[in-house]
Coordinates of C-alpha atoms and ligand atoms in Angstrom, one line a residue:
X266 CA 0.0 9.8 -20.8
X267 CA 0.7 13.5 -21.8
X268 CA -0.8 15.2 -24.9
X269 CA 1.2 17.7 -27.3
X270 CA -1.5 20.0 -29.5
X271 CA -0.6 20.7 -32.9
X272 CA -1.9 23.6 -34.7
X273 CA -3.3 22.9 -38.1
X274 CA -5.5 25.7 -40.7
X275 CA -7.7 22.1 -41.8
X276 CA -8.2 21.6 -37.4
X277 CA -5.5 21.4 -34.6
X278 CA -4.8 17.9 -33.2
X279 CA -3.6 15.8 -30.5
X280 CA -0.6 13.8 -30.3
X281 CA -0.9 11.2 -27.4
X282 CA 2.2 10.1 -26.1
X283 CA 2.2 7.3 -23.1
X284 CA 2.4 3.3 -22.9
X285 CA -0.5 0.6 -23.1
X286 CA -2.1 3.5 -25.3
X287 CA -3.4 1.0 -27.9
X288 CA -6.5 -0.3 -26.2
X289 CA -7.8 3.0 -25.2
X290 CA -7.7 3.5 -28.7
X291 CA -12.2 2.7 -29.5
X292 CA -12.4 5.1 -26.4
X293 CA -10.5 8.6 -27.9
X294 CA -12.0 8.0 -31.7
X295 CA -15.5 7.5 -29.7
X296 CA -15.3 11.0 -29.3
X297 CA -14.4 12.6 -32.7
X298 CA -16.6 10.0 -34.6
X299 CA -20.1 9.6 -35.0
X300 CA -21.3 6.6 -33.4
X301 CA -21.5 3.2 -35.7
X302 CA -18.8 5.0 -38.2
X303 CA -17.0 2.5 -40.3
X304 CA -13.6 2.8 -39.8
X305 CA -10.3 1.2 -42.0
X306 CA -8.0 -0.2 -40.4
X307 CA -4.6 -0.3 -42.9
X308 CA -1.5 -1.4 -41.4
X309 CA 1.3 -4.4 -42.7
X310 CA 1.0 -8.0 -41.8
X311 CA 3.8 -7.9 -39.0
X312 CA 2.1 -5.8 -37.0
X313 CA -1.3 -8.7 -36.3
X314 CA -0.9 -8.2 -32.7
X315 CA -1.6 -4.3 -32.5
X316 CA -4.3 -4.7 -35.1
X317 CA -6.2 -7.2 -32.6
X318 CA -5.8 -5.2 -29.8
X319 CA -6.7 -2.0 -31.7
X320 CA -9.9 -3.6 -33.8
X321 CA -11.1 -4.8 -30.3
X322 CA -11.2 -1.7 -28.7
X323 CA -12.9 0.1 -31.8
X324 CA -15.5 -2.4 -31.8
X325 CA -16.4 -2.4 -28.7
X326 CA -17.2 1.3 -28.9
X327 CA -19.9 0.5 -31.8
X328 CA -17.5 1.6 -34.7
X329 CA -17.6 -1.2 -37.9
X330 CA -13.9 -2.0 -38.1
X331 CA -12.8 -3.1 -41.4
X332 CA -9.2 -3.8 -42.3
X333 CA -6.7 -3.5 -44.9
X334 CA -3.2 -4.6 -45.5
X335 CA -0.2 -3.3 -47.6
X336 CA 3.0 -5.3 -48.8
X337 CA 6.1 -4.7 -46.5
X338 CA 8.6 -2.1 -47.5
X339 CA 8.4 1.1 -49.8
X340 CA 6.4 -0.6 -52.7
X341 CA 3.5 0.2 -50.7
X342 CA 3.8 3.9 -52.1
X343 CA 2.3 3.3 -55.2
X344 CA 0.0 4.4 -57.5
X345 CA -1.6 1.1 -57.8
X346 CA -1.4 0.7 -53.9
X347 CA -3.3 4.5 -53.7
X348 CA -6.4 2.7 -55.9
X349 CA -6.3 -0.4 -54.2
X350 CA -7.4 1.2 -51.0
X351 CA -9.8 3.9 -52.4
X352 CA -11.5 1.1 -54.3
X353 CA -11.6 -1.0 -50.7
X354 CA -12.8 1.9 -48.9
X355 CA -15.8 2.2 -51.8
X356 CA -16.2 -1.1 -51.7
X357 CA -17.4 -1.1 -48.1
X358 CA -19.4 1.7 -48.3
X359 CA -17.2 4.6 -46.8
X360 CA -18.6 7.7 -46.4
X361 CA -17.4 10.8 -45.3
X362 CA -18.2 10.3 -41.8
X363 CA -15.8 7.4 -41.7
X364 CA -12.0 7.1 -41.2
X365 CA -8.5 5.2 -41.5
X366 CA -6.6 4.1 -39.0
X367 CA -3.4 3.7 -39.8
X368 CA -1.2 1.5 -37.8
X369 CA 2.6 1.3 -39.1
X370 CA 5.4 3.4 -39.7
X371 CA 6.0 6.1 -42.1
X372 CA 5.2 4.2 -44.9
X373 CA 1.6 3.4 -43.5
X374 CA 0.7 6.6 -42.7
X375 CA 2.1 8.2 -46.0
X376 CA 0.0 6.1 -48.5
X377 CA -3.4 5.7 -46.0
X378 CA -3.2 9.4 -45.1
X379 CA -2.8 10.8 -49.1
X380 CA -5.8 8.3 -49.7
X381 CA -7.6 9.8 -46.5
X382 CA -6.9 13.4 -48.2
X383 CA -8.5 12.7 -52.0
X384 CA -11.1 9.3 -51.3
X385 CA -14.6 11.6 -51.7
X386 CA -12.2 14.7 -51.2
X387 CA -11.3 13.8 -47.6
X388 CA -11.9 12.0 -45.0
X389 CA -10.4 11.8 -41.6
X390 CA -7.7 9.8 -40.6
X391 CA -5.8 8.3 -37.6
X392 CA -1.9 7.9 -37.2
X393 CA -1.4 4.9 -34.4
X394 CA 2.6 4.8 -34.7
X395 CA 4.3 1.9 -34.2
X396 CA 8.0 2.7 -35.4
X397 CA 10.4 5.3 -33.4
X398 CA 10.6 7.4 -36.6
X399 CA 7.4 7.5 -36.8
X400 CA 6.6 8.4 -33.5
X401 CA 9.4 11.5 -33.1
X402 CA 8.9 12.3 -37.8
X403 CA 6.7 11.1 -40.1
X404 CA 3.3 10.2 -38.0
X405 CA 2.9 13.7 -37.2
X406 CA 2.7 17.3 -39.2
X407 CA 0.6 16.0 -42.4
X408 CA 2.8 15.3 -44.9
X409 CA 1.8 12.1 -47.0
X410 CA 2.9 11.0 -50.3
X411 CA 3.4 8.0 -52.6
X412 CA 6.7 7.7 -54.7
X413 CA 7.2 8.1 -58.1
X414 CA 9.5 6.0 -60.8
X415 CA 11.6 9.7 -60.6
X416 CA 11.7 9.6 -56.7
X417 CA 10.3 9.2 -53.1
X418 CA 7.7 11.2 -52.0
X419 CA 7.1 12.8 -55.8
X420 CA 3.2 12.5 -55.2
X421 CA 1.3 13.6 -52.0
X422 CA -0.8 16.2 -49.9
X423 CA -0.6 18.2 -46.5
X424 CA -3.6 16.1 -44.8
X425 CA -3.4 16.3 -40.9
X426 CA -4.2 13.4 -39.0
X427 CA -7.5 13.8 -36.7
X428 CA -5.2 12.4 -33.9
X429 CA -1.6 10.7 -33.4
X430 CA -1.1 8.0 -30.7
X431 CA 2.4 7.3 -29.9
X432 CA 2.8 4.3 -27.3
X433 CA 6.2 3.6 -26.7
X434 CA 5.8 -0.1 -25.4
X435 CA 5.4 -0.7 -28.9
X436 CA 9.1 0.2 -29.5
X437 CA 10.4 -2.6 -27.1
X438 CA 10.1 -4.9 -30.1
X439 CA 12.0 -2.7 -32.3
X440 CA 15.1 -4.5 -34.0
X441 CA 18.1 -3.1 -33.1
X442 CA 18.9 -1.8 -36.5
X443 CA 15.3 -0.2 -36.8
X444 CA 15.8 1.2 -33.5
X445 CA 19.1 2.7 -34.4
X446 CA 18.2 4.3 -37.2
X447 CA 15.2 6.3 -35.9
X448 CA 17.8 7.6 -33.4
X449 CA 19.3 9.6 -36.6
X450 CA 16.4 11.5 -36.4
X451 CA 16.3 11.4 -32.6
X452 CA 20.1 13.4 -33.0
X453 CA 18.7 15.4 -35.6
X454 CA 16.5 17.1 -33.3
X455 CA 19.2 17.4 -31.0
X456 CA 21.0 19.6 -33.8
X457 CA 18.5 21.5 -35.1
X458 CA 17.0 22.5 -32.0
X459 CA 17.6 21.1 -28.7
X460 CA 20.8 21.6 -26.7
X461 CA 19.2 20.0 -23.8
X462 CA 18.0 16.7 -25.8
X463 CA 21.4 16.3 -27.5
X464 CA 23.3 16.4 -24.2
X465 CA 20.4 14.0 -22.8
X466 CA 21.0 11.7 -25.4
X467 CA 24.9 11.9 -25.3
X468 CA 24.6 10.7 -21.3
X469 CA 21.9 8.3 -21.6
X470 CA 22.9 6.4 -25.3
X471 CA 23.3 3.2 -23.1
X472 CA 19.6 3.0 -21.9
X473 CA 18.3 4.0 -25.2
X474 CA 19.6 1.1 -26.7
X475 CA 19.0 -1.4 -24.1
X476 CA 15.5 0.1 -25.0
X477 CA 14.8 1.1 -21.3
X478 CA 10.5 2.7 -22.0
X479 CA 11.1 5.5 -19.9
X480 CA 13.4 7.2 -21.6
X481 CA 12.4 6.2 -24.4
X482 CA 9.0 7.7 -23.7
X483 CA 10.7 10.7 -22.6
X484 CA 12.8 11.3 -26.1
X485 CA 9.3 10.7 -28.1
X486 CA 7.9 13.1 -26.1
X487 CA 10.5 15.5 -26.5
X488 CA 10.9 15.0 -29.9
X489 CA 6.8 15.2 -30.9
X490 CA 6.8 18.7 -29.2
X491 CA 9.8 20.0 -31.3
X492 CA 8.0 18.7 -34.6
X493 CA 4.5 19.7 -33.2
X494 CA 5.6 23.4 -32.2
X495 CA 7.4 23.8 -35.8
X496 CA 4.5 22.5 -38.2
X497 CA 2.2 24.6 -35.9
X498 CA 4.2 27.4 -37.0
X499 CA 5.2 27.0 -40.8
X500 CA 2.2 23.6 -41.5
X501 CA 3.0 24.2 -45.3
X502 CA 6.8 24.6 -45.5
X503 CA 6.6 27.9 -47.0
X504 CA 8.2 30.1 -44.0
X505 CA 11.2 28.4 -44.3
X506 CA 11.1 26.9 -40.6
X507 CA 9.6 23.1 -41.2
X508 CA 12.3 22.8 -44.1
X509 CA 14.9 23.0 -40.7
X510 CA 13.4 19.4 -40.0
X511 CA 15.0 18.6 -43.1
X512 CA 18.8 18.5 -41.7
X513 CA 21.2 16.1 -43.4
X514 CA 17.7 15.1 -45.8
X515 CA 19.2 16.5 -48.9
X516 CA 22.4 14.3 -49.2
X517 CA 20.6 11.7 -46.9
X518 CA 18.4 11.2 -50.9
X519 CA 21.5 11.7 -52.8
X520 CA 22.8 8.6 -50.6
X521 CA 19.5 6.4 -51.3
X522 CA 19.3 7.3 -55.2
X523 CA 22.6 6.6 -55.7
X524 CA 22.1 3.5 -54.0
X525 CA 19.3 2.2 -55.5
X526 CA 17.4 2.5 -52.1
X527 CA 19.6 -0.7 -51.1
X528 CA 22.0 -1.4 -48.6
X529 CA 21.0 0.8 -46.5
X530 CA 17.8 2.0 -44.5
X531 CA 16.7 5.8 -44.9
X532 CA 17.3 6.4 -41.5
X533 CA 21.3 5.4 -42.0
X534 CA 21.2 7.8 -45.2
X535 CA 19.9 10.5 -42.6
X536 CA 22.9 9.7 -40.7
X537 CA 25.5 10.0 -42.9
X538 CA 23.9 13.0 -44.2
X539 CA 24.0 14.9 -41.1
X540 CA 27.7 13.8 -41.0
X541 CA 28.0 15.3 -44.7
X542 CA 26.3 18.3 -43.7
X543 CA 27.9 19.1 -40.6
X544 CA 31.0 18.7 -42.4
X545 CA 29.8 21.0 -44.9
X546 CA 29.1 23.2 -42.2
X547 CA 32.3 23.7 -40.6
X548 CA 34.3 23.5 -44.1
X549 CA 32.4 26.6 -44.6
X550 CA 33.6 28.2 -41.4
X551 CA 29.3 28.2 -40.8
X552 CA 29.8 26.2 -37.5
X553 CA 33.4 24.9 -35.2
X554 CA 35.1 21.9 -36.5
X555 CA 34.2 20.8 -32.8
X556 CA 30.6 20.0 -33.8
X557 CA 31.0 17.1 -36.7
X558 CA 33.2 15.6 -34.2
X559 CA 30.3 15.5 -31.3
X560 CA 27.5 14.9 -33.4
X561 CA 29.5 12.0 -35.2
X562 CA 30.3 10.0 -31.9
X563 CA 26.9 10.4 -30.7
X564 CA 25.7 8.6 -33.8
X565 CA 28.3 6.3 -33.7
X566 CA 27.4 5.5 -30.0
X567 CA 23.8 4.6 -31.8
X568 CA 25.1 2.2 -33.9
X569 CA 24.6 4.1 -36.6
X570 CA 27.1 4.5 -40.1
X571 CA 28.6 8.4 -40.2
X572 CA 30.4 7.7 -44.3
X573 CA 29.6 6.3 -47.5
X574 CA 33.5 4.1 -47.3
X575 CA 31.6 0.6 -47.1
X576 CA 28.7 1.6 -50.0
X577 CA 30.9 2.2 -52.9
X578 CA 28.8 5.2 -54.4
X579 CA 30.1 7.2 -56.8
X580 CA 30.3 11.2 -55.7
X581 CA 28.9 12.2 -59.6
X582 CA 26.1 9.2 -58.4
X583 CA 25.0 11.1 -55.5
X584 CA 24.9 14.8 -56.9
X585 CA 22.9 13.8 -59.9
X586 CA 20.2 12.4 -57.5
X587 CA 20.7 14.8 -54.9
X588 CA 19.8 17.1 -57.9
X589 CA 16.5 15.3 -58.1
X590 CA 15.4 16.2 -54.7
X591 CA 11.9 18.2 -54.5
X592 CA 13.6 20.5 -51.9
X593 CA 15.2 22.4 -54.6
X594 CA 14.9 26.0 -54.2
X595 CA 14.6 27.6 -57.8
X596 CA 16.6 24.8 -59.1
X597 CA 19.3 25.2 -56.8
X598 CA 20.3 22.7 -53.7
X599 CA 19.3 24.3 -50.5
X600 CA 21.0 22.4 -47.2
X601 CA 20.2 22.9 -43.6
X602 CA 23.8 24.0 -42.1
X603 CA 24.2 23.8 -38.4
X604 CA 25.7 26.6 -36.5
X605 CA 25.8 25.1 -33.1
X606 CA 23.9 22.3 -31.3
X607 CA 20.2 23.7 -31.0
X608 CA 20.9 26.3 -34.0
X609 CA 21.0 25.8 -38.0
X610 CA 20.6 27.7 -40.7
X611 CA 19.2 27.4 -44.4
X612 CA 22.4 27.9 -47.2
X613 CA 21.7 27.6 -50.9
X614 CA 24.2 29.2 -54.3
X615 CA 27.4 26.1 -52.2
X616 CA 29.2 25.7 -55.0
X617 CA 28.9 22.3 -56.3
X618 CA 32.5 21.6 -56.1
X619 CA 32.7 22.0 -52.2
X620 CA 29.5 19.6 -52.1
X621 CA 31.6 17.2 -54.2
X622 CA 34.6 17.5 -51.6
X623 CA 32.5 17.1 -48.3
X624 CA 31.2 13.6 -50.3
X625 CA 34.6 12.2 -51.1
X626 CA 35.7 13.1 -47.6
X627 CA 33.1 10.8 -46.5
X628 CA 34.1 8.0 -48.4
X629 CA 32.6 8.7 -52.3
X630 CA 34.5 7.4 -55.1
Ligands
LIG68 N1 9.8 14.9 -42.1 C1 9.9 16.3 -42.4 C2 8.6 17.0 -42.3 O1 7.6 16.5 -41.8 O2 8.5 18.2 -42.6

């Protein structure tokens, strides 16, 4: 197992990365809880078999283990959901000493940590990540959130987690489309960041796929200390570093609102929105015309879509809810532009109509 600290102003924090992590898991909260704490377990009903083996181990240290589940999917961002749990964690008498733990992907972690950061005005929580994106994004750095009816994500707090555990035999299970479409983000770090990972991921695609654990292991290790060492530096997105991790995000939720949030899975829209931006990029003159072209058959190699051709969105569709995207700058779209592999840059005042050209290229109506 290795460990990658992340710096945080509310307390720094661990992220474990290793395999046949979960059982150890009563062991490493033993030592940041007081003994006998009560502690929630939330997670989704798919994932039973980590629960048992996680509730086990937290019991057998002394901790009361209670647990709670959530619907499947992005409903579980709610308003209603948000009450739901506060009113469960009341219910069993949850003080401040206690925790969550919460087992899932991004969506676990973004409803159980924003109702870790206001239940009794905070309490601690746990990310135990069982999706790829989760592991490499959204288990560490803080950021949770509910949606709203106006958009994803409209509602939430900067709340560290006490610790992350990232076990990548969990991933073995993955479904091939799941698995694919964390690898957007995989690339993404690649681009934004990493020369090394990108070329480590053009030569070693194959293995990924077949979901061989060491190399899986080693990209979520990679990845975690890329996304560790830039929330350490800007945790609040104000320096205008963290918003880098947003590459290809800003069409990537023109792509979803436009869609409805069907058809395809955010981590395709990410995709397709590094394409779009890439694109943007070298239409621009900002980076070669070589660099859409390598990125694009690296995500193709990951079974991943790189246009819009087989959604049928409109390109007026996608602006108008690309507009809605809280990563505005003063009202005005802000993208993150590459300028090499392992180098982009933040571009805002694009002129709409050159947005509107880079979406028909990629197949908008
Ligand atoms: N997923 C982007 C961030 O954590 O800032």
């Amino acid at each position: 197992m290795k460990t990658i600290t992340v710096k945080s102003l509310k307390g720094s924090y661990k992220i474990c990365v290793g395999r046949g992590l979960l059982a150890g898991a009563g062991a490493r909260l033993s030592a940041m809880f007081p003994a006998g704490s009560r502690i929630m377990i939330v997670s989704q009903k798919n994932l039973a078999p980590y629960l048992k083996t996680i509730s086990a181990s937290l019991a057998k240290k002394g901790f009361k283990v209670h647990a709670h589940m959530l619907p499947d999917g992005e409903v579980a961002k709610s308003g209603s959901e948000l009450f739901r749990l506060c009113h469960a964690l009341l219910a069993q008498g949850f003080e401040r000493k206690g925790g969550i733990v919460a087992v899932g992907g991004g969506v676990v972690s973004d409803l159980a940590g924003f109702a870790a950061s206001v239940y009794l005005r905070g309490i601690r929580y746990v990310n135990v990540a069982t999706t790829l994106l989760a592991q490499v994004d959204s288990a560490i750095g803080g950021k949770t959130a509910i949606d709203l009816k106006d958009g994803k994500n409209l509602m939430g707090s900067f709340w560290p987690p006490a610790l992350v555990i990232s076990d990548a035999d969990v991933l073995r299970s993955l479904p091939q489309r799941e698995l694919s479409a964390s690898l957007g983000e995989v690339v993404k770090y690649g681009v934004i960041s990493d020369p090394a990972l990108f070329r480590f991921l053009e030569k070693n695609n194959k293995k990924i796929l077949r979901r061989d654990a060491a190399t899986i292991e080693k990209i979520v290790f990679a990845c975690s200390q890329i996304k560790a060492a830039v929330v350490s530096r800007d945790e609040f997105e104000t320096k205008g570093e963290r918003a880098i991790l947003n590459y290809g995000h800003t069409f990537a939720h023109g792509i979803e609102g436009a869609s409805g949030y069907k058809g395809l899975v955010h981590g395709e829209a990410v995709a397709i929105g590094m394409m779009m931006a890439a694109q943007l990029a070298a239409d621009l003159g900002i980076c070669s015309p070589e660099l859409p072209w390598r990125q694009m058959k690296l995500l193709v190699a990951m079974k991943l879509p790189v246009s819009v051709k087989k959604f049928n969105l409109k390109a007026d569709a996608i602006l108008k809810a690309m507009m809605k995207d809280k990563k505005k700058d003063q009202g005005a779209l802000r993208f993150v532009l590459p300028r090499r592999i392992g180098k982009v840059t933040l571009e805002k005042n694009i002129p709409l109509p050159r947005v509107r050209k880079i979406l028909c290229l990629a197949g908008a109506k």
